Coordinates of C-alpha atoms and ligand atoms in Angstrom, one line a residue:
M1 CA 19.9 55.3 78.4
A2 CA 21.4 52.2 76.9
L3 CA 20.1 50.1 79.8
Q4 CA 16.6 51.6 79.4
R5 CA 16.7 50.7 75.7
K6 CA 17.7 47.2 76.5
H7 CA 14.9 46.9 79.0
M8 CA 12.4 48.3 76.6
L9 CA 13.7 45.9 73.9
R10 CA 13.3 43.0 76.2
V11 CA 9.7 44.0 77.3
G12 CA 8.8 44.7 73.6
A13 CA 10.1 41.4 72.4
V14 CA 8.4 39.5 75.2
V15 CA 5.1 41.2 74.6
A16 CA 5.3 40.8 70.8
C17 CA 6.3 37.1 71.0
V18 CA 3.6 36.3 73.7
G19 CA 1.1 38.0 71.5
V20 CA 2.1 36.2 68.3
F21 CA 2.3 32.8 70.1
L22 CA -1.1 33.3 71.7
A23 CA -2.7 34.4 68.4
G24 CA -1.2 31.4 66.6
A25 CA -2.3 29.0 69.3
D26 CA -5.8 30.5 69.4
L27 CA -6.1 30.0 65.6
A28 CA -4.7 26.5 65.7
V29 CA -6.6 25.3 68.7
T30 CA -9.9 26.9 67.7
A31 CA -9.7 25.2 64.3
L32 CA -8.7 21.9 65.9
I33 CA -11.2 21.8 68.8
G34 CA -13.9 23.5 66.8
G35 CA -13.5 21.0 64.0
Q36 CA -13.5 18.1 66.5
T37 CA -16.7 19.4 68.2
A38 CA -18.4 19.8 64.9
R39 CA -17.5 16.2 63.9
Q40 CA -18.7 14.9 67.2
L41 CA -22.1 16.7 66.8
S42 CA -22.5 15.3 63.3
E43 CA -21.9 11.8 64.7
L44 CA -24.4 12.4 67.5
S45 CA -27.1 13.5 65.0
K46 CA -26.4 10.2 63.2
V47 CA -26.9 8.3 66.5
A48 CA -30.2 10.0 67.1
L49 CA -31.4 9.2 63.6
R50 CA -30.3 5.5 63.8
R51 CA -32.2 5.1 67.1
S52 CA -35.3 6.7 65.5
E53 CA -34.9 4.4 62.4
A54 CA -34.7 1.4 64.8
A55 CA -37.9 2.6 66.5
I56 CA -39.7 2.9 63.1
D57 CA -38.3 -0.5 62.1
S58 CA -39.7 -2.0 65.3
A59 CA -43.1 -0.3 64.8
G60 CA -43.1 -1.5 61.1
S61 CA -42.4 -5.1 62.1
I62 CA -45.1 -5.0 64.8
L63 CA -47.6 -3.7 62.2
N64 CA -46.4 -6.5 59.9
R65 CA -46.9 -9.2 62.5
L66 CA -50.4 -7.9 63.3
I67 CA -51.4 -7.8 59.7
A68 CA -50.1 -11.4 59.2
K69 CA -52.1 -12.6 62.2
G70 CA -55.5 -11.9 60.7
P71 CA -57.9 -9.4 59.4
M72 CA -57.5 -6.1 61.1
D73 CA -61.2 -5.3 60.6
C74 CA -62.1 -3.4 63.8
S75 CA -63.6 -6.6 65.3
A76 CA -63.2 -7.2 69.0
I77 CA -60.6 -9.9 68.4
A78 CA -58.7 -7.6 66.0
L79 CA -58.8 -4.7 68.6
Q80 CA -57.7 -7.1 71.3
A81 CA -54.7 -8.1 69.2
L82 CA -53.8 -4.4 68.7
R83 CA -54.1 -3.7 72.3
L84 CA -51.6 -6.4 73.1
H85 CA -48.9 -4.3 71.4
V86 CA -49.7 -1.0 73.0
Y87 CA -48.0 -1.0 76.3
Q88 CA -47.5 1.6 78.9
G89 CA -43.9 2.6 78.8
T90 CA -43.3 1.6 75.1
I91 CA -43.1 4.2 72.4
I92 CA -46.2 2.8 70.6
K93 CA -49.1 4.8 72.2
D94 CA -51.9 3.5 69.9
I95 CA -52.6 1.5 66.8
R96 CA -55.4 2.3 64.5
T97 CA -57.1 0.9 61.4
V98 CA -57.5 3.5 58.7
D99 CA -59.3 3.5 55.4
R100 CA -58.1 4.1 51.9
D101 CA -58.0 7.9 52.4
G102 CA -56.3 7.7 55.7
A103 CA -59.4 8.3 57.8
V104 CA -59.4 6.4 61.2
Q105 CA -61.9 3.5 61.4
C106 CA -61.0 2.2 64.8
A107 CA -58.3 2.5 67.5
A108 CA -56.8 0.0 69.9
Y109 CA -57.8 2.5 72.6
S110 CA -60.6 4.6 71.3
E111 CA -60.3 7.1 74.1
T112 CA -56.9 8.2 72.6
L113 CA -58.9 9.6 69.7
E114 CA -60.0 12.4 71.9
F115 CA -56.4 13.6 72.1
D116 CA -56.3 14.0 68.3
N117 CA -56.2 17.5 66.9
G118 CA -55.7 16.5 63.3
W119 CA -54.9 13.5 61.2
A120 CA -52.9 13.5 58.0
R121 CA -54.5 12.5 54.7
R122 CA -52.8 9.6 52.9
D123 CA -51.4 12.0 50.2
E124 CA -49.8 14.1 53.0
M125 CA -47.9 11.1 54.3
F126 CA -44.3 10.4 53.2
K127 CA -43.3 7.0 51.8
S128 CA -40.2 5.0 53.1
A129 CA -37.5 4.2 50.5
D130 CA -38.8 0.6 50.2
G131 CA -42.4 1.8 49.8
E132 CA -43.6 -0.4 52.8
L133 CA -44.3 2.3 55.3
R134 CA -45.7 5.8 55.4
L135 CA -44.6 8.4 57.9
F136 CA -46.7 11.4 59.1
R137 CA -47.2 13.8 61.9
V138 CA -50.2 13.4 64.2
E139 CA -51.5 16.5 65.8
Q140 CA -52.5 15.9 69.4
F141 CA -53.5 18.2 72.2
T142 CA -50.6 16.9 74.2
G143 CA -48.2 17.7 71.3
A144 CA -47.0 16.2 68.1
A145 CA -46.8 12.5 67.7
F146 CA -45.3 10.4 65.0
G147 CA -47.4 8.1 62.8
V148 CA -46.1 5.0 61.0
M149 CA -48.5 3.3 58.6
R150 CA -48.4 0.0 56.7
D151 CA -51.1 -1.0 54.2
I152 CA -53.2 -4.1 55.1
D153 CA -54.7 -4.3 51.6
A154 CA -55.9 -1.9 48.9
Q155 CA -58.7 -0.7 51.2
R156 CA -57.2 -0.4 54.6
S157 CA -54.0 0.3 56.5
L158 CA -52.7 -0.1 60.0
A159 CA -51.1 3.0 61.7
A160 CA -49.1 3.1 64.9
I161 CA -48.8 6.3 66.8
L162 CA -45.3 6.7 68.4
R163 CA -43.9 9.1 70.9
I164 CA -40.2 9.2 70.3
D165 CA -39.0 10.8 73.4
G166 CA -35.8 11.5 75.4
N167 CA -34.9 7.9 75.7
L168 CA -34.1 7.8 72.0
L169 CA -33.0 11.3 71.4
D170 CA -30.9 11.8 74.5
V171 CA -27.6 11.7 72.8
M172 CA -25.9 14.9 73.9
P173 CA -22.7 14.9 76.0
V174 CA -22.9 16.4 79.5
G175 CA -21.1 19.7 78.6
L176 CA -23.6 20.5 75.8
R177 CA -26.9 19.2 77.2
A178 CA -28.2 22.5 78.6
E179 CA -27.5 24.4 75.4
S180 CA -28.9 22.1 72.8
N181 CA -32.0 20.2 71.5
V182 CA -32.5 17.3 69.1
T183 CA -35.4 17.1 66.6
L184 CA -36.8 14.6 64.2
T185 CA -38.5 16.2 61.2
L186 CA -40.3 15.0 58.0
P187 CA -39.2 16.3 54.6
D188 CA -41.8 19.2 54.8
G189 CA -40.1 20.4 58.0
E190 CA -42.8 19.2 60.3
Q191 CA -41.3 18.1 63.6
V192 CA -42.5 14.7 64.7
A193 CA -40.3 14.4 67.8
G194 CA -38.0 16.7 69.8
Y195 CA -35.9 16.5 72.9
H196 CA -34.4 19.1 75.1
P197 CA -32.3 17.7 77.9
D198 CA -33.2 20.6 80.1
A199 CA -37.0 20.7 79.8
S200 CA -37.2 24.1 81.5
A201 CA -34.7 25.8 79.2
K202 CA -35.8 27.3 75.9
S203 CA -34.4 26.1 72.5
P204 CA -31.4 28.2 71.5
A205 CA -32.7 31.4 69.7
Q206 CA -29.6 31.4 67.5
S207 CA -28.3 28.0 66.8
V208 CA -25.9 26.0 64.6
A209 CA -27.5 22.8 63.2
F210 CA -26.0 19.4 62.6
T211 CA -28.3 17.2 60.5
T212 CA -28.3 13.6 59.3
V213 CA -30.8 12.6 56.7
S214 CA -32.0 9.0 56.6
D215 CA -31.6 7.1 53.3
R216 CA -34.3 4.6 54.4
Y217 CA -37.1 6.9 55.7
P218 CA -38.2 10.4 54.8
L219 CA -36.8 11.7 58.1
Q220 CA -33.9 13.7 59.4
A221 CA -32.4 14.2 62.8
T222 CA -31.0 17.6 63.7
I223 CA -29.0 18.7 66.7
H224 CA -29.3 22.5 67.4
V225 CA -26.6 24.1 69.6
R226 CA -25.8 27.6 70.6
P227 CA -22.9 29.0 68.5
Q228 CA -21.0 29.7 71.8
S229 CA -21.1 26.0 72.6
L230 CA -18.8 25.3 69.7
S231 CA -16.3 27.8 71.0
A232 CA -13.0 26.1 71.8
R233 CA -12.3 28.8 74.4
R234 CA -14.5 26.9 76.9
D235 CA -12.4 23.8 76.5
L236 CA -9.9 23.0 79.2
A237 CA -7.5 21.8 76.5
Y238 CA -7.8 25.3 75.0
L239 CA -6.9 27.0 78.2
L240 CA -3.9 24.7 78.8
T241 CA -2.7 25.2 75.3
M242 CA -2.9 29.0 75.6
L243 CA -1.0 28.8 78.9
A244 CA 1.7 26.8 77.2
A245 CA 1.8 29.1 74.2
G246 CA 2.0 32.2 76.4
T247 CA 4.9 30.7 78.4
L248 CA 6.7 29.6 75.2
G249 CA 6.1 33.0 73.7
G250 CA 7.6 34.7 76.8
V251 CA 10.7 32.4 76.7
F252 CA 11.1 32.9 73.0
G253 CA 10.8 36.7 73.4
L254 CA 13.5 36.7 76.1
L255 CA 15.8 34.7 73.8
L256 CA 15.0 37.0 70.9
A257 CA 15.7 40.1 73.0
S258 CA 19.0 38.7 74.2
Y259 CA 19.9 37.8 70.5
L260 CA 18.9 41.3 69.3
S261 CA 20.8 43.0 72.1
R262 CA 23.9 40.9 71.7
P263 CA 27.0 43.0 71.2
V264 CA 27.5 43.5 67.5
D265 CA 31.0 43.3 66.2
P266 CA 31.5 46.9 64.9
V267 CA 33.9 45.9 62.1
A268 CA 31.5 43.1 60.9
E269 CA 28.8 45.8 61.0
L270 CA 30.9 48.1 58.8
D271 CA 31.5 45.3 56.3
R272 CA 27.8 44.5 56.2
A273 CA 27.0 48.2 55.6
L274 CA 29.7 48.5 52.9
A275 CA 28.2 45.4 51.2
A276 CA 24.7 46.9 51.5
N277 CA 25.9 50.3 50.1
E278 CA 24.6 52.1 53.2
F279 CA 27.4 54.7 53.2
K280 CA 26.2 57.7 51.1
P281 CA 28.1 60.7 49.8
Y282 CA 26.5 63.8 51.1
V283 CA 28.0 67.0 49.7
Q284 CA 28.5 70.5 51.0
P285 CA 28.8 73.2 48.4
T286 CA 31.9 75.5 48.2
F287 CA 31.2 79.0 47.0
R288 CA 32.9 82.2 46.0
L289 CA 32.7 84.6 49.0
K290 CA 32.1 87.8 47.0
T291 CA 29.5 86.5 44.6
G292 CA 28.0 83.4 46.3
D293 CA 28.6 81.4 43.1
I294 CA 28.8 77.6 43.6
I295 CA 32.2 76.4 42.5
G296 CA 32.2 72.9 43.8
C297 CA 31.4 70.6 46.7
E298 CA 33.0 68.4 49.3
I299 CA 32.0 64.8 49.9
L300 CA 31.1 64.2 53.5
A301 CA 30.2 60.6 54.3
R302 CA 26.9 59.6 56.0
W303 CA 25.7 56.2 57.1
E304 CA 22.1 55.7 56.2
K305 CA 21.1 52.9 58.6
P306 CA 18.3 50.6 57.5
D307 CA 16.2 51.9 60.4
G308 CA 16.4 55.4 58.9
R309 CA 19.0 56.8 61.2
L310 CA 21.7 59.0 59.7
I311 CA 25.0 58.5 61.3
P312 CA 27.7 61.3 61.1
P313 CA 31.1 60.4 59.8
M314 CA 33.0 60.9 63.1
S315 CA 31.1 57.9 64.4
F316 CA 32.5 55.5 61.8
I317 CA 35.4 57.1 59.9
P318 CA 37.9 56.4 62.7
L319 CA 36.9 52.7 62.9
A320 CA 37.0 52.5 59.1
E321 CA 40.5 53.9 59.2
S322 CA 41.8 51.6 62.0
S323 CA 40.2 48.5 60.5
G324 CA 41.5 49.1 57.0
R325 CA 38.0 49.7 55.5
I326 CA 38.5 53.4 54.7
E327 CA 39.9 52.6 51.2
K328 CA 36.8 50.7 50.1
L329 CA 34.6 53.3 51.7
T330 CA 36.3 56.2 50.0
W331 CA 36.2 54.6 46.6
Q332 CA 32.5 53.7 47.0
L333 CA 31.7 57.3 48.0
L334 CA 33.8 58.8 45.2
K335 CA 32.4 56.5 42.5
T336 CA 28.8 57.3 43.5
A337 CA 29.4 61.0 43.6
L338 CA 31.2 61.1 40.3
R339 CA 28.5 59.0 38.6
E340 CA 25.7 61.2 40.0
L341 CA 27.3 64.6 39.5
Q342 CA 28.9 63.8 36.2
P343 CA 26.3 65.9 34.2
E344 CA 26.8 68.9 36.4
M345 CA 30.6 68.6 36.3
K346 CA 30.5 68.2 32.5
Q347 CA 28.3 71.3 32.2
D348 CA 30.6 73.4 34.5
K349 CA 34.2 72.5 33.8
L350 CA 35.4 74.6 36.7
F351 CA 33.2 72.7 39.2
K352 CA 35.5 70.9 41.7
L353 CA 34.5 67.8 43.6
S354 CA 36.5 67.3 46.8
V355 CA 37.0 64.0 48.7
N356 CA 38.6 63.4 52.1
I357 CA 41.6 61.1 51.9
T358 CA 43.3 59.8 55.0
P359 CA 47.1 60.1 55.1
R360 CA 47.6 56.3 55.2
H361 CA 45.3 55.9 52.2
L362 CA 47.2 58.6 50.3
L363 CA 50.5 56.8 51.0
G364 CA 49.1 53.4 50.1
D365 CA 50.8 51.6 47.1
R366 CA 47.7 51.4 44.9
F367 CA 46.3 54.8 45.7
I368 CA 47.2 56.7 42.5
D369 CA 46.3 53.7 40.3
D370 CA 42.9 53.2 41.9
L371 CA 42.2 56.9 41.8
R372 CA 43.0 57.2 38.1
K373 CA 40.8 54.2 37.3
T374 CA 37.9 55.5 39.4
V375 CA 38.0 58.9 37.8
A376 CA 38.7 57.6 34.3
S377 CA 35.6 55.3 34.5
S378 CA 33.4 58.4 35.3
S379 CA 34.8 60.3 32.3
V380 CA 35.2 63.4 34.5
S381 CA 38.4 65.4 34.1
T382 CA 41.1 64.8 36.8
R383 CA 41.3 68.6 37.1
Q384 CA 37.9 68.6 38.7
V385 CA 38.8 66.3 41.5
V386 CA 40.3 67.6 44.7
L387 CA 41.9 65.3 47.4
E388 CA 41.6 66.7 50.9
V389 CA 44.3 65.5 53.2
T390 CA 43.8 66.5 56.9
E391 CA 46.5 68.3 58.7
R392 CA 45.2 66.9 62.0
E393 CA 47.1 63.7 61.5
E394 CA 50.8 63.7 60.8
L395 CA 51.8 62.2 57.4
A396 CA 54.0 59.3 58.4
D397 CA 56.4 59.8 55.5
L398 CA 56.5 63.5 54.4
D399 CA 59.0 62.8 51.6
K400 CA 56.8 60.1 50.1
A401 CA 53.7 62.2 50.6
T402 CA 55.4 65.0 48.7
D403 CA 56.2 62.7 45.8
V404 CA 52.6 61.4 45.7
V405 CA 51.2 64.9 45.8
K406 CA 53.6 65.9 42.9
E407 CA 52.6 62.8 40.8
L408 CA 48.9 63.6 41.5
G409 CA 49.5 67.2 40.3
E410 CA 51.1 65.9 37.1
L411 CA 48.0 63.8 36.5
G412 CA 45.8 66.9 36.9
F413 CA 44.5 66.3 40.4
R414 CA 44.6 68.9 43.1
V415 CA 45.4 68.3 46.7
A416 CA 44.0 70.4 49.5
L417 CA 45.4 70.6 53.0
D418 CA 42.4 70.3 55.3
D419 CA 41.8 71.7 58.8
V420 CA 44.8 74.0 58.5
G421 CA 45.7 75.9 61.7
I422 CA 44.6 73.3 64.2
G423 CA 47.0 70.5 63.2
H424 CA 50.4 69.8 64.7
S425 CA 52.6 70.6 61.6
G426 CA 54.2 73.9 61.0
L427 CA 54.4 76.2 58.0
S428 CA 57.3 74.2 56.5
Y429 CA 55.0 71.2 56.3
I430 CA 52.5 73.2 54.2
Q431 CA 55.3 74.5 52.1
R432 CA 56.9 71.1 51.4
L433 CA 53.8 69.0 50.7
G434 CA 53.0 70.9 47.5
A435 CA 49.2 71.1 48.0
R436 CA 47.3 73.6 45.8
I437 CA 44.5 74.5 48.2
L438 CA 44.6 75.4 51.9
K439 CA 41.4 75.0 53.9
I440 CA 41.2 77.2 57.0
D441 CA 39.6 75.4 59.9
K442 CA 36.2 76.4 61.3
F443 CA 37.9 77.3 64.5
F444 CA 39.4 80.5 63.0
V445 CA 36.2 81.3 61.1
D446 CA 34.2 81.1 64.3
A447 CA 36.7 83.5 66.0
I448 CA 37.3 85.9 63.2
T449 CA 34.5 88.3 64.1
R450 CA 35.4 88.6 67.8
D451 CA 39.1 87.8 68.1
Q452 CA 41.8 89.9 66.5
S453 CA 44.4 87.1 66.8
A454 CA 42.2 85.0 64.6
I455 CA 42.3 87.7 61.9
V456 CA 46.0 87.8 62.2
V457 CA 46.3 84.0 61.7
V458 CA 44.0 84.1 58.7
Q459 CA 45.8 87.0 57.1
M460 CA 49.1 85.1 57.6
L461 CA 47.7 81.9 56.0
V462 CA 46.4 83.9 53.1
A463 CA 49.8 85.5 52.6
L464 CA 51.5 82.1 52.8
A465 CA 49.0 80.7 50.3
R466 CA 49.7 83.5 47.9
E467 CA 53.4 82.9 48.3
L468 CA 53.0 79.2 47.5
D469 CA 50.5 79.8 44.7
M470 CA 47.7 78.2 46.7
S471 CA 44.1 79.1 46.9
V472 CA 42.3 79.4 50.3
V473 CA 39.0 78.0 51.3
A474 CA 37.4 78.9 54.7
E475 CA 35.3 76.2 56.4
G476 CA 32.3 76.4 58.6
I477 CA 31.0 79.8 57.6
E478 CA 27.7 80.5 59.3
H479 CA 27.2 84.3 59.2
Q480 CA 27.5 87.0 56.6
E481 CA 29.8 89.0 59.1
Q482 CA 32.2 86.1 58.8
V483 CA 32.1 86.3 55.0
D484 CA 32.8 90.0 55.2
A485 CA 35.7 89.5 57.6
L486 CA 37.2 86.7 55.5
I487 CA 37.0 88.8 52.4
A488 CA 38.7 91.6 54.2
C489 CA 41.5 89.1 55.1
G490 CA 41.8 88.2 51.4
V491 CA 40.0 84.8 51.5
E492 CA 38.1 84.1 48.3
E493 CA 36.3 80.8 48.7
G494 CA 34.4 79.1 51.5
Q495 CA 31.8 76.6 52.6
G496 CA 29.4 76.5 55.5
Y497 CA 25.9 76.4 56.7
L498 CA 25.4 80.0 55.6
V499 CA 25.0 78.6 52.1
A500 CA 24.1 74.9 52.8
P501 CA 24.8 72.1 55.2
P502 CA 25.9 68.7 53.7
L503 CA 23.1 67.6 51.4
S504 CA 22.2 64.2 49.8
L505 CA 23.1 64.2 46.1
G506 CA 19.5 64.5 45.1
R507 CA 19.0 67.6 47.3
F508 CA 22.3 69.1 46.1
K509 CA 21.1 68.8 42.5
Q510 CA 17.9 70.6 43.5
F511 CA 20.0 73.2 45.3
L512 CA 22.0 73.8 42.2
D513 CA 18.9 74.2 40.1
V514 CA 17.4 76.7 42.6
R515 CA 20.7 78.7 42.7
R516 CA 20.9 78.8 39.0
V517 CA 17.5 80.3 38.7
S518 CA 17.8 82.8 41.5
A519 CA 21.6 83.3 41.3
V520 CA 21.6 85.7 44.2
P521 CA 25.2 86.1 45.7
G522 CA 25.8 84.9 49.2
R523 CA 22.2 83.8 49.8
A524 CA 21.7 81.0 52.3
A525 CA 20.2 77.8 51.1
K526 CA 16.4 77.5 51.3
P527 CA 15.4 75.8 54.5
E528 CA 13.9 72.9 52.7
L529 CA 17.3 72.0 51.4
A530 CA 18.8 71.7 54.8
A531 CA 19.9 68.2 55.6
Ligands
C2E1 N1 28.9 73.6 62.8 C1 29.2 73.7 61.5 N2 29.7 72.7 60.9 C2 30.0 72.8 59.6 C3 29.7 74.0 58.8 N3 30.1 73.8 57.6 C4 30.6 72.5 57.5 N4 30.5 71.9 58.7 C5 31.0 70.6 59.1 O1 32.4 70.6 59.2 C6 32.9 69.4 58.7 C7 33.9 69.7 57.6 O2 34.5 68.6 57.1 P1 36.0 68.2 57.5 O3 36.7 69.3 58.1 O4 36.5 67.6 56.2 O5 35.8 67.1 58.6 C8 35.2 65.8 58.3 C9 36.2 64.8 57.8 O6 37.4 65.0 58.4 C10 35.6 63.5 58.2 N5 35.0 62.9 57.0 C11 33.7 63.1 56.6 N6 33.5 62.4 55.5 C12 34.7 61.7 55.3 C13 35.1 60.7 54.3 O7 34.4 60.4 53.4 N7 36.4 60.3 54.4 C14 37.2 60.7 55.4 N8 38.5 60.2 55.4 N9 36.9 61.5 56.3 C15 35.6 62.1 56.2 O8 34.6 63.8 59.2 C16 34.7 65.2 59.5 C17 33.4 65.7 60.0 O9 32.5 65.7 58.9 P2 31.1 66.3 59.2 O10 30.5 65.8 60.4 O11 30.3 66.1 57.9 O12 31.3 67.8 59.4 C18 31.8 68.6 58.3 C19 30.7 69.6 58.0 O13 29.4 69.1 58.1 C20 29.1 75.1 59.5 O14 28.8 76.1 59.0 N10 28.9 74.9 60.9

């Protein structure tokens, strides 16, 4: 079972750590690589724009040179001069002279006019920042072309028709070429050039855009990419990082598991629990057998672990005893119980609170002093406090024990001898100690309804108690038949699951309230009060 838990812990820790490391690495690498890709694409849109600006610059200076050469008046010489600048293979596909309104007067190659499908008016053109050039879209049957116009004089202008193609806009890195396109647009959104590296592929339907706007020309270059292209998960660096993170997570998980499953020093654990106040006084009511009236309760320690587990006393009391922590533990429990039950104890002056005291603690030098202080600070009468000393363990020094019990009695405390009948000491021990209460062990209560000898022992203990002026409490009563048999033997008080198991202080208070209201003798505790 322990091995299985260890294995489960190890697997759980490894899985959890790998998960956390992978998630962390995913977040970090996605942000890092995604950010880098976005910066790279912004830079590339700048490159596309700068190249396009250079093309416009070059067209503008050609137009300037032509205008400087002579009158561009559609004469044969003027057209010849224009033709010299329209070469196959360059981006200038035609140069035209246009009038004041932008209407074409003549073209370097008049046959290109047949390709036209529309020509912008002057007022539809966009001015460059220096006012020297005007840019516009030229509709042609073969697709959009890009017009760059410079005024010759107040009446005429010279317009170059450019086709900015892949050579200028081919800026995309290999990995992104197939999933992107690059466009040049005017301020009205009209596209004057576009480039898709993979001519057969369609533009991405859903895309992320990276745009650079020119500060010299009314123009912007935009790179459109599919959102998936930005995903860092396609990157080799991402895969390598995730592999490293997963491995690190696994190693860390193993280390964590071995740290968590390291043997814990039980005494250090006790000290930690004491400091954290994890030991709680649960209490089990004692009652009058004939009437069922509650006459007190016994503190039974429980360890409420931070993970919610409730540890029974036999799992920690022996260690607390052998490690010298029992004193601190006892005072902690008693203080808490006195503080919490003080109102009930003040209201019912006959109510007795019992606490288990180990023989060694009882015989300790400071026991009586500490007990007095603890009880005095709660302003509860010493007469309402019972100290249960077990008969299971021998009192090392019976004479000293007798003196202590006597002194305690003078101070008002009562001492009960616990687990009577199963211990090693004889009747003289009971007689000498001077205890006021005798608690008959559950062993005899269990047997009393089926074993005549148990009846004889109980009757004998009752007789002895009467002789010594002691009262008798029977422990571990679970059935009404046991109550009846105990009454028949002369026992008057008892405790057991028949009335209630050990309860937390809060539940015990509720239990008292319910009992006060119903006040039915001998009735078992309501199931919801069971611990
Ligand atoms: N089956 C059954 N059990 C019943 C019934 N009625 C009561 N019991 C259980 O019998 C035990 C009676 O307490 P104990 O003899 O003082 O025996 C106690 C006592 O010797 C010791 N102990 C508990 N708390 C403390 C403490 O604060 N200090 C010291 N020194 N010992 C403690 O641990 C022992 C065990 O305590 P618990 O486990 O709480 O077990 C308790 C109680 O829960 C019943 O009807 N049926």
